[in-house]
Coordinates of C-alpha atoms in Angstrom, one line a residue:
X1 CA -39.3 -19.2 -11.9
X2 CA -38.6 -20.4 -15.1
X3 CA -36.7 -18.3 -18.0
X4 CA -39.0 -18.7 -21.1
X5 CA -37.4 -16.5 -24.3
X6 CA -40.1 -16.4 -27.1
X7 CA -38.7 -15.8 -30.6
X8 CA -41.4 -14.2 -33.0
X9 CA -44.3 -11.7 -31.3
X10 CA -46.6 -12.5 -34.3
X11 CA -50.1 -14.4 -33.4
X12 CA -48.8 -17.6 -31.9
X13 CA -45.7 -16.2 -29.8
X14 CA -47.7 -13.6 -28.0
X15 CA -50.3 -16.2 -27.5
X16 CA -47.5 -18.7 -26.1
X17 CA -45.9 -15.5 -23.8
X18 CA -49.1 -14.6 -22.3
X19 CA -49.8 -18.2 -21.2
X20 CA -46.4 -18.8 -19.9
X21 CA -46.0 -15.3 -18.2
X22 CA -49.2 -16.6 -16.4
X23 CA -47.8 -19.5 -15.4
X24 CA -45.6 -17.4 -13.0
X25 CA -42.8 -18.0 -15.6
X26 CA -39.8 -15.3 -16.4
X27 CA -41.2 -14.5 -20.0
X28 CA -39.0 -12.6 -22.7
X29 CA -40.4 -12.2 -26.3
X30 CA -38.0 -11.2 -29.1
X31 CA -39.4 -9.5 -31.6
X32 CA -36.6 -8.4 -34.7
X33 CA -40.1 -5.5 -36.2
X34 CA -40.2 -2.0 -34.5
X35 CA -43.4 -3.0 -33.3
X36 CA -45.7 -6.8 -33.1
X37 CA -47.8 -8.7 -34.9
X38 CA -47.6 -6.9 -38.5
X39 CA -48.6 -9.7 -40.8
X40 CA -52.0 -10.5 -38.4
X41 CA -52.1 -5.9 -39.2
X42 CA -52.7 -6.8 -42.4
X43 CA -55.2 -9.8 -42.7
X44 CA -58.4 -9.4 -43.7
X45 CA -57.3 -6.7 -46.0
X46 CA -56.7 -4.8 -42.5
X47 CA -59.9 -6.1 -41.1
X48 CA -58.3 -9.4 -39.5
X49 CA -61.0 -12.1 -40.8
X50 CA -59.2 -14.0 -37.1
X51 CA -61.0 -17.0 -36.6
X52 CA -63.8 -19.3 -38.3
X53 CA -66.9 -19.7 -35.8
X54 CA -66.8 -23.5 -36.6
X55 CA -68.2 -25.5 -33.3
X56 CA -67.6 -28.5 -34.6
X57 CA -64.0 -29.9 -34.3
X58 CA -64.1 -32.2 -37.6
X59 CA -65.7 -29.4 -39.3
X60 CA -62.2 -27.6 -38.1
X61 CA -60.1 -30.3 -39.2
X62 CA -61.7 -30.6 -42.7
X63 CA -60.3 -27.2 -43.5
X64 CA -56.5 -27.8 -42.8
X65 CA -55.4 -29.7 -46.0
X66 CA -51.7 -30.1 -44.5
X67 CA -51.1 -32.5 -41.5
X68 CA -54.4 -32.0 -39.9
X69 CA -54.5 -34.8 -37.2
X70 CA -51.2 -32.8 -35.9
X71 CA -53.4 -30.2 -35.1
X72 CA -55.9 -32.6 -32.8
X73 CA -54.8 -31.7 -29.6
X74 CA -54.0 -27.7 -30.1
X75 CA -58.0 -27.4 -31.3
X76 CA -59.8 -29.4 -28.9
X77 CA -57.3 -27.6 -26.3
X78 CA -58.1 -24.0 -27.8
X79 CA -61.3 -24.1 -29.9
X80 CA -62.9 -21.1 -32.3
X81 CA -65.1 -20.2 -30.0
X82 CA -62.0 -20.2 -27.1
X83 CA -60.6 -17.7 -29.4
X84 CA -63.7 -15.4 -29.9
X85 CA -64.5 -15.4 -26.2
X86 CA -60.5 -14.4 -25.5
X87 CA -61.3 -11.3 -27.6
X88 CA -64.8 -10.2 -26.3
X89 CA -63.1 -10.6 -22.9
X90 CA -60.1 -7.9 -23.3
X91 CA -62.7 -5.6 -25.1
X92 CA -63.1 -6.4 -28.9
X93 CA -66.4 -7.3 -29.7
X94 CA -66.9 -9.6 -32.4
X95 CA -69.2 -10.3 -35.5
X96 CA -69.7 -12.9 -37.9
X97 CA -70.0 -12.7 -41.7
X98 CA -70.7 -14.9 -44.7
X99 CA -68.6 -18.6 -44.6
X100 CA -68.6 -18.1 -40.7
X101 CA -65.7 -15.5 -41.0
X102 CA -65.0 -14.0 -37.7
X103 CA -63.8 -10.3 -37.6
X104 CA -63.7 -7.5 -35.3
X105 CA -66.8 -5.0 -34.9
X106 CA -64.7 -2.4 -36.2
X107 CA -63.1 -4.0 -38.9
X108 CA -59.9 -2.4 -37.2
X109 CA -57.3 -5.3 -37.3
X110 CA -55.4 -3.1 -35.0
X111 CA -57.8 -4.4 -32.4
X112 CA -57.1 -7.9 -32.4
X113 CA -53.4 -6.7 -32.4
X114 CA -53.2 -4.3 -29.3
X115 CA -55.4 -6.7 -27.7
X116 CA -52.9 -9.7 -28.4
X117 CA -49.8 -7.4 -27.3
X118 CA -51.5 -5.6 -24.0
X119 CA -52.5 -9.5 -23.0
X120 CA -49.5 -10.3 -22.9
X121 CA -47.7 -7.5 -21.6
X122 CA -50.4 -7.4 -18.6
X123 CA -49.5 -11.2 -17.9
X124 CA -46.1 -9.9 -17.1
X125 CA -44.4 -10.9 -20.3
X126 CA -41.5 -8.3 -22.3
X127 CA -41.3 -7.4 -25.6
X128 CA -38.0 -6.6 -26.7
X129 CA -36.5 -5.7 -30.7
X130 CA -34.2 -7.5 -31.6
X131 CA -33.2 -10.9 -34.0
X132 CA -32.3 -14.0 -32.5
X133 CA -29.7 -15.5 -34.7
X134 CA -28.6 -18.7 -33.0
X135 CA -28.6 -20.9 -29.9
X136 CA -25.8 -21.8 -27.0
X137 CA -26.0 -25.1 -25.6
X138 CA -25.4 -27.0 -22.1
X139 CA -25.9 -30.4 -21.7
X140 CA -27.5 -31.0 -24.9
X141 CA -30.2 -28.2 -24.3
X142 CA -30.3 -24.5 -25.4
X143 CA -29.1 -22.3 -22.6
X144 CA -29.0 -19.3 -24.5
X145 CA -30.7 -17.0 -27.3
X146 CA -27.8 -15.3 -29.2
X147 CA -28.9 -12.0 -30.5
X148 CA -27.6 -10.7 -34.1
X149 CA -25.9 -7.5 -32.2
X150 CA -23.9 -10.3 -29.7
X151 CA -25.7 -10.0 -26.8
X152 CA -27.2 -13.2 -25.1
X153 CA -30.7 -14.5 -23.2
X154 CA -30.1 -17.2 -21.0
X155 CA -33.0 -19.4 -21.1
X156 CA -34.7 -22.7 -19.3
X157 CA -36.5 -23.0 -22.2
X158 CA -37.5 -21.8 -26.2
X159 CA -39.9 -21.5 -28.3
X160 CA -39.3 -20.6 -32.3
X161 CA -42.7 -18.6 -33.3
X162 CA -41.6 -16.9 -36.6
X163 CA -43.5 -17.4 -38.8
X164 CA -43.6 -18.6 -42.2
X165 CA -41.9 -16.7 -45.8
X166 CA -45.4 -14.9 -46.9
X167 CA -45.2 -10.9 -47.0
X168 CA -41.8 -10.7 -45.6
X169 CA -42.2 -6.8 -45.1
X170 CA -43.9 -7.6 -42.4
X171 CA -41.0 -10.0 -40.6
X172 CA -41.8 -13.5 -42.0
X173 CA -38.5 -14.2 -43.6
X174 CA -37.7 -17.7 -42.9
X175 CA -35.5 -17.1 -40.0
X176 CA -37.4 -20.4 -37.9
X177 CA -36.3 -22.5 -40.7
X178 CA -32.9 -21.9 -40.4
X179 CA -33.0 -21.9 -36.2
X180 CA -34.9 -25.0 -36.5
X181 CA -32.0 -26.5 -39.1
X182 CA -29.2 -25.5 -37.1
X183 CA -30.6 -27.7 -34.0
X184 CA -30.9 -30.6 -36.3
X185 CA -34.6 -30.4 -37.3
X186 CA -35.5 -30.8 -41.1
X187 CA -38.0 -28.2 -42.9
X188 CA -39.9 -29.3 -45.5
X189 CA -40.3 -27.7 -49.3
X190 CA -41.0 -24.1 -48.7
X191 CA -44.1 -23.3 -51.2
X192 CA -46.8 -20.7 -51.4
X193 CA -50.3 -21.3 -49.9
X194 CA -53.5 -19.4 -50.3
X195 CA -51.7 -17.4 -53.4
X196 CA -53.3 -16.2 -56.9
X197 CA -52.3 -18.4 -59.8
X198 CA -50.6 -17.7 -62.8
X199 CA -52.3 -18.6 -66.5
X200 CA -51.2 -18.4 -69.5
X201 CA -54.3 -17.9 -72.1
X202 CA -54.3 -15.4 -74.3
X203 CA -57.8 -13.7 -72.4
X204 CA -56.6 -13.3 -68.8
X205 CA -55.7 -9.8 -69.7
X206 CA -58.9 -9.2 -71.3
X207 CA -60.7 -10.9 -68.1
X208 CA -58.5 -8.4 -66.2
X209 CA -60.5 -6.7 -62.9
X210 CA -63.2 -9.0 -63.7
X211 CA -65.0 -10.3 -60.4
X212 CA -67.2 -12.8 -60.6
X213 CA -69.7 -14.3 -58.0
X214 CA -71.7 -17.5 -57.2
X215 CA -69.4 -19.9 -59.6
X216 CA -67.9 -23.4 -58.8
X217 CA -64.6 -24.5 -59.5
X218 CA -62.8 -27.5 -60.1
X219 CA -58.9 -28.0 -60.4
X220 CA -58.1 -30.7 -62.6
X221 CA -54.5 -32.5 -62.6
X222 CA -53.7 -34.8 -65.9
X223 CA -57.6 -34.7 -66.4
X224 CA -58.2 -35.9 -61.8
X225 CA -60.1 -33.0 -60.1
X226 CA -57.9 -32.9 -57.4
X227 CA -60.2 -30.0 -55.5
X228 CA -63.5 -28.0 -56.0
X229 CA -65.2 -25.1 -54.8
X230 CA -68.1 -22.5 -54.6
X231 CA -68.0 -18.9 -53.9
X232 CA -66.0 -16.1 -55.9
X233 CA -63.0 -15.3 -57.5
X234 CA -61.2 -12.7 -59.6
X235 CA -59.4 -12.2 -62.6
X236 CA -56.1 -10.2 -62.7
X237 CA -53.7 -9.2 -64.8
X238 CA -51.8 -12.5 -64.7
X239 CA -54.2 -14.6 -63.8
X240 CA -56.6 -15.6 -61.3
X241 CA -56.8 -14.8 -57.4
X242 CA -60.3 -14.6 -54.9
X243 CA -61.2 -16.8 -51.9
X244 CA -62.1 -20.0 -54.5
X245 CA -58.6 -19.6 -55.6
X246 CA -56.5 -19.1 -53.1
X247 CA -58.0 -22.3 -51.5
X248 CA -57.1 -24.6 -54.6
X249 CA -53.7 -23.1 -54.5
X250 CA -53.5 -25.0 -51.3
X251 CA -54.0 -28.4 -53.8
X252 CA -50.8 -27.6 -56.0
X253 CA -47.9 -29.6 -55.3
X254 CA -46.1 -28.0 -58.0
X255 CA -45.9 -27.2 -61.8
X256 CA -42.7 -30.0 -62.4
X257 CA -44.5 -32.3 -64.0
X258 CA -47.1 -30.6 -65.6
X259 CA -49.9 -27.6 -65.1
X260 CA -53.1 -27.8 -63.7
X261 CA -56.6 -27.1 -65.2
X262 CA -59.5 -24.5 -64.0
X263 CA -62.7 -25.5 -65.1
X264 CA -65.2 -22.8 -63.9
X265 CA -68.7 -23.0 -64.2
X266 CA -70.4 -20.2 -64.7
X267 CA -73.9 -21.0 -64.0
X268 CA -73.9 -24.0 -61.0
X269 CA -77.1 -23.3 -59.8
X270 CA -78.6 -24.5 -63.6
X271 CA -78.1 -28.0 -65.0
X272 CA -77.4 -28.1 -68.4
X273 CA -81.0 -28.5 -69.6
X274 CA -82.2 -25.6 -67.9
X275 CA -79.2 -23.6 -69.0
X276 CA -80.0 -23.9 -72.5
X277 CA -84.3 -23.0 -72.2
X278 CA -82.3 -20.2 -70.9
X279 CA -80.5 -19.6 -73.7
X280 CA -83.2 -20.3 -76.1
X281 CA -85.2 -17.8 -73.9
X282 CA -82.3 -15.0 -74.8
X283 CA -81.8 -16.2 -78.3
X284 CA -85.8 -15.7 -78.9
X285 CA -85.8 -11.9 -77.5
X286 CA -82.8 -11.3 -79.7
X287 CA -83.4 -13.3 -82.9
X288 CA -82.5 -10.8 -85.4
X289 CA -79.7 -9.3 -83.9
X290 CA -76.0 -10.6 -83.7
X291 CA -74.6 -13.2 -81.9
X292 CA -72.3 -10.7 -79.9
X293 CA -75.1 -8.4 -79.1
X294 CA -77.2 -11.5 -77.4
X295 CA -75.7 -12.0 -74.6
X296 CA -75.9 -9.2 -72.2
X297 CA -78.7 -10.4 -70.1
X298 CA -76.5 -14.1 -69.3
X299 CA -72.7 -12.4 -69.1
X300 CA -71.1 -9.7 -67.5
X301 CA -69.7 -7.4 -71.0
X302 CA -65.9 -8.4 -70.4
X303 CA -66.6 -12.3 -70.7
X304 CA -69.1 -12.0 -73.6
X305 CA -66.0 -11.5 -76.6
X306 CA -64.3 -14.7 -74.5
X307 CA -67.1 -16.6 -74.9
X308 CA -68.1 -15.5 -78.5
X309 CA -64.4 -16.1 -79.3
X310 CA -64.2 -19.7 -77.5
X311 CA -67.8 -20.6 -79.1
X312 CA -66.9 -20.5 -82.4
X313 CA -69.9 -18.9 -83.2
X314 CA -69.2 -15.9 -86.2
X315 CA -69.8 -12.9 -83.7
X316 CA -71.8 -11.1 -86.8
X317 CA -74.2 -13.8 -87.0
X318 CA -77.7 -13.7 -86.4
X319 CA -79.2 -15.6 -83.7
X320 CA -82.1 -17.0 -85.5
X321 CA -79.3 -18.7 -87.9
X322 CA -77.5 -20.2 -84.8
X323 CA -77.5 -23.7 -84.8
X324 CA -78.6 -26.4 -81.8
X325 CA -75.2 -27.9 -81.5
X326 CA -73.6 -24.3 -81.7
X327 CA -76.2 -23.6 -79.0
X328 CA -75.6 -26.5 -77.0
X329 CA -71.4 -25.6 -77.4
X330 CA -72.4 -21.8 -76.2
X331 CA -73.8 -24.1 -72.8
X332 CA -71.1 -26.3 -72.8
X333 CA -68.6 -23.1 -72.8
X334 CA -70.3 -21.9 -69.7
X335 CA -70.5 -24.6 -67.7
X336 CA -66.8 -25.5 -68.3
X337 CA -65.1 -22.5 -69.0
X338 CA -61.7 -23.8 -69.0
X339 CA -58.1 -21.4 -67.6
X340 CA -54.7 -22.9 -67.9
X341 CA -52.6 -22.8 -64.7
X342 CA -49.2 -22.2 -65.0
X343 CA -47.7 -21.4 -61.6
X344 CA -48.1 -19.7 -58.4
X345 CA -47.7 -16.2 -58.3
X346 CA -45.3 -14.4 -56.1
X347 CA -43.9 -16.6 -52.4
X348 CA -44.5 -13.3 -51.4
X349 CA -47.8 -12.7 -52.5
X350 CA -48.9 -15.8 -50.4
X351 CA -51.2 -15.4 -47.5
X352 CA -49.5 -18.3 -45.6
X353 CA -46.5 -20.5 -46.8
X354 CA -46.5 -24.3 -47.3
X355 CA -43.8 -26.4 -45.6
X356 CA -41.9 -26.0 -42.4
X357 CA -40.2 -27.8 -39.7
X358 CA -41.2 -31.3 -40.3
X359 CA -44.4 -32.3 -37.5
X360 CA -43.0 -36.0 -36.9
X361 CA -40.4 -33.9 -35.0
X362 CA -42.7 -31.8 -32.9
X363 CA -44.9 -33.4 -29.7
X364 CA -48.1 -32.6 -30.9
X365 CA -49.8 -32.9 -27.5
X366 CA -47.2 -30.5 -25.9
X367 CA -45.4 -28.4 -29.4
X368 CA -42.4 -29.8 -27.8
X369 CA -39.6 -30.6 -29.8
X370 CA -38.6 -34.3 -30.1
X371 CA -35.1 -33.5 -30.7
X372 CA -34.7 -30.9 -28.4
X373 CA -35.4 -31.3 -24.7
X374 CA -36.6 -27.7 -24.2
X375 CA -37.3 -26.2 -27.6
X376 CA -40.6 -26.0 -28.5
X377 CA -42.4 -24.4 -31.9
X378 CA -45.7 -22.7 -32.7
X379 CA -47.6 -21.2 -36.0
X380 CA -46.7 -20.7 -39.5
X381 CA -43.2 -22.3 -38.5
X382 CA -44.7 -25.8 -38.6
X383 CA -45.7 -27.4 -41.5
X384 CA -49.5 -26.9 -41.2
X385 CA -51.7 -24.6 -43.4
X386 CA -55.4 -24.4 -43.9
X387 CA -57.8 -22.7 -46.3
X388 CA -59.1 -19.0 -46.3
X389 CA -61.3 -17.7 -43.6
X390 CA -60.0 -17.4 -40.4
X391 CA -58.3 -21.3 -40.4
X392 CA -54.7 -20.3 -40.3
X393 CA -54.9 -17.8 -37.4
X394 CA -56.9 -20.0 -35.4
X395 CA -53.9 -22.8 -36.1
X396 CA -51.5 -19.9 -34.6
X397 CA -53.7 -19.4 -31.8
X398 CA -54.2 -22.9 -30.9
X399 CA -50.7 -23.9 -31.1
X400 CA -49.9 -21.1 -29.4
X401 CA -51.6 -21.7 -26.0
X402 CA -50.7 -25.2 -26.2
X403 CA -46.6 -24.3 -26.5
X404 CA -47.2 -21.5 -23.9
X405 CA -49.1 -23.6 -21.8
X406 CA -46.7 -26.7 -22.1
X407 CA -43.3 -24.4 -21.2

């Protein structure tokens, strides 16, 4: 019987412990929260959106902007639909919503996590509090876990399951990082991922609350769209945040040399003919009243003085008196309505963090270490991120089972 010490009880460790417990293996998970799993408590908004009901592998792949061929083997081992049958099988029925989001029928995240916890505990592995702080060695392998408060683990083997820097109320404060370093691994640039964005026009707190529905997106770098998008998104009081956003967050490499561009249109599903027999259709129902007051029926009431302003059209004037290139501008406006980004908001704001112990170092077929005889790493730890929707707990599941199942 092996001695397996699990650092991390968050989505991938618990995953890992209950496959090694299985095994018939001496399983100990350390866990430094008063109780598991708090950051997978609060995805979803508390609804814990867990997986994407993708079948298709590529499909899978195509949403993992970070190192995806890494992930190969961990997916094709331990697929969506591995994970949604793993849940219906301890109890949690399961639904699927709009973008093939997978959630809980009861839209209790709690569900997913006292089903992740009793799994693992009923495989045979413990949960203990405490920190792991550093490693002894023997023979150029770890031989111990070293607790903050002294004490020791002896172990055959490891595996660092911390997760990432995002929300570090809930645990995720970087600790893998530095056990990873101190055995020789390298981490790469810590950034935010899946994180509002920061702009700097003078309207963002005009826009402020301001949902909007049904646009695309693209994010321009030095005039390159660099990604695009369809959905929703949100305006806030620094910025912009919603699913479209968050996801092109995941395309910023940085503001050093330069910020990005938004370019929103508002009206996608209309080329910019149609758009303005649109507009001419408005324009006639409203032709003696002013400019301002026309446009009710195309814009929700916050954007109209932003567009108005941008247009250049005198807000007082009447409609009959606007001209065809002022028209064609107004249609121009709103199919490229253009937002400044600045910056990420808050690391700690980020649904997931970018960067992590380096992948060329990790045995992808295995989440072994190639450094480290019996270390091994899974989740947020490793640098691997993926959009919104359920991608970046299915990465902690998959490598999870694989590190588990490797030990």
């Amino acid at each position: 019987m092996k001695k397996i010490v699990i650092i991390g009880a968050g989505a991938s460790g618990l995953m890992a412990a209950a496959q090694s417990a299985k095994k018939g293996n001496d399983v100990t998970v350390i866990e430094k929260m008063p109780r598991p799993a708090r950051k997978v408590m609060i995805s979803g908004k508390g609804r814990c959106n867990f997986t994407n009901a993708c079948d298709d592998l590529a499909q899978l792949m195509a949403n993992i902007p970070t190192n995806p061929r890494f992930l190969y083997s961990a997916f094709a081992n331990f697929m969506p639909r591995d994970t949604m049958a793993f849940f219906e099988a301890l109890g949690v029925p399961v639904k699927i919503e709009r973008g093939n989001r997978a959630f809980p029928v009861s839209d209790k995240a709690s569900d997913i996590v006292d089903a992740l916890v009793k799994n693992a505990k009923d495989s045979g592995a413990k949960i203990i509090t405490a920190t792991a702080k550093a490693f002894d060695f023997e023979n150029g392998r770890i031989s111990a876990v070293i607790l903050e408060n002294g004490g020791k683990i002896p172990c055959d083997s490891v595996a660092i399951c911390t997760g990432g820097k995002s929300y570090p109320a809930t645990g995720s404060t970087g600790d893998g990082y530095a056990l990873a370093k101190s055995v020789g691994h390298s981490v790469t640039e810590i950034k935010p991922r899946l994180v509002p964005l920061v702009s700097d026009n003078n309207f963002i707190p005009k826009l402020q609350g301001l949902s909007l529905k049904n646009i695309s997106i693209k994010l321009l770098k030095g005039g390159k769209t660099v990604y695009k998008d369809f959905g929703e998104m949100l305006f806030t009081h620094f910025g912009v945040s919603g699913p479209v956003i968050l996801s092109a967050s995941s395309h910023i490499d940085g503001f050093e040399n330069g910020g990005y561009k938004l370019i929103i249109d508002l009206k996608p599903a209309l080329d910019h003919d149609t758009l303005d027999k649109r507009i001419q259709r408005d324009f006639a129902e409203n032709a003696n009243r002013d400019f301002i007051n026309s446009l009710s029926a195309l814009l929700p009431k916050k954007l109209v003085p932003v567009i108005v302003s941008l247009s250049g059209i005198e807000p007082s004037k009447k409609v009959n008196s606007v001209t065809r290139a002022e028209r064609l501008g107004l249609g121009s406006h709103l199919k490229n309505f253009e937002v400044n980004i600045t910056d990420f908001y808050d690391l700690e704001a980020a649904i997931v963090t970018g960067g992590g112990v380096n992948v060329k170092e990790i045995d992808p077929k295995t989440m072994r270490s190639k450094l480290i005889e019996n270390l091994y790493f899974a989740g947020e730890v490793i640098d691997v991120d993926a959009y919104t929707g359920g991608f970046n707990l299915q990465i902690a599941f998959s490598t999870g089972v694989l590190c588990g199942q490797s030990m």
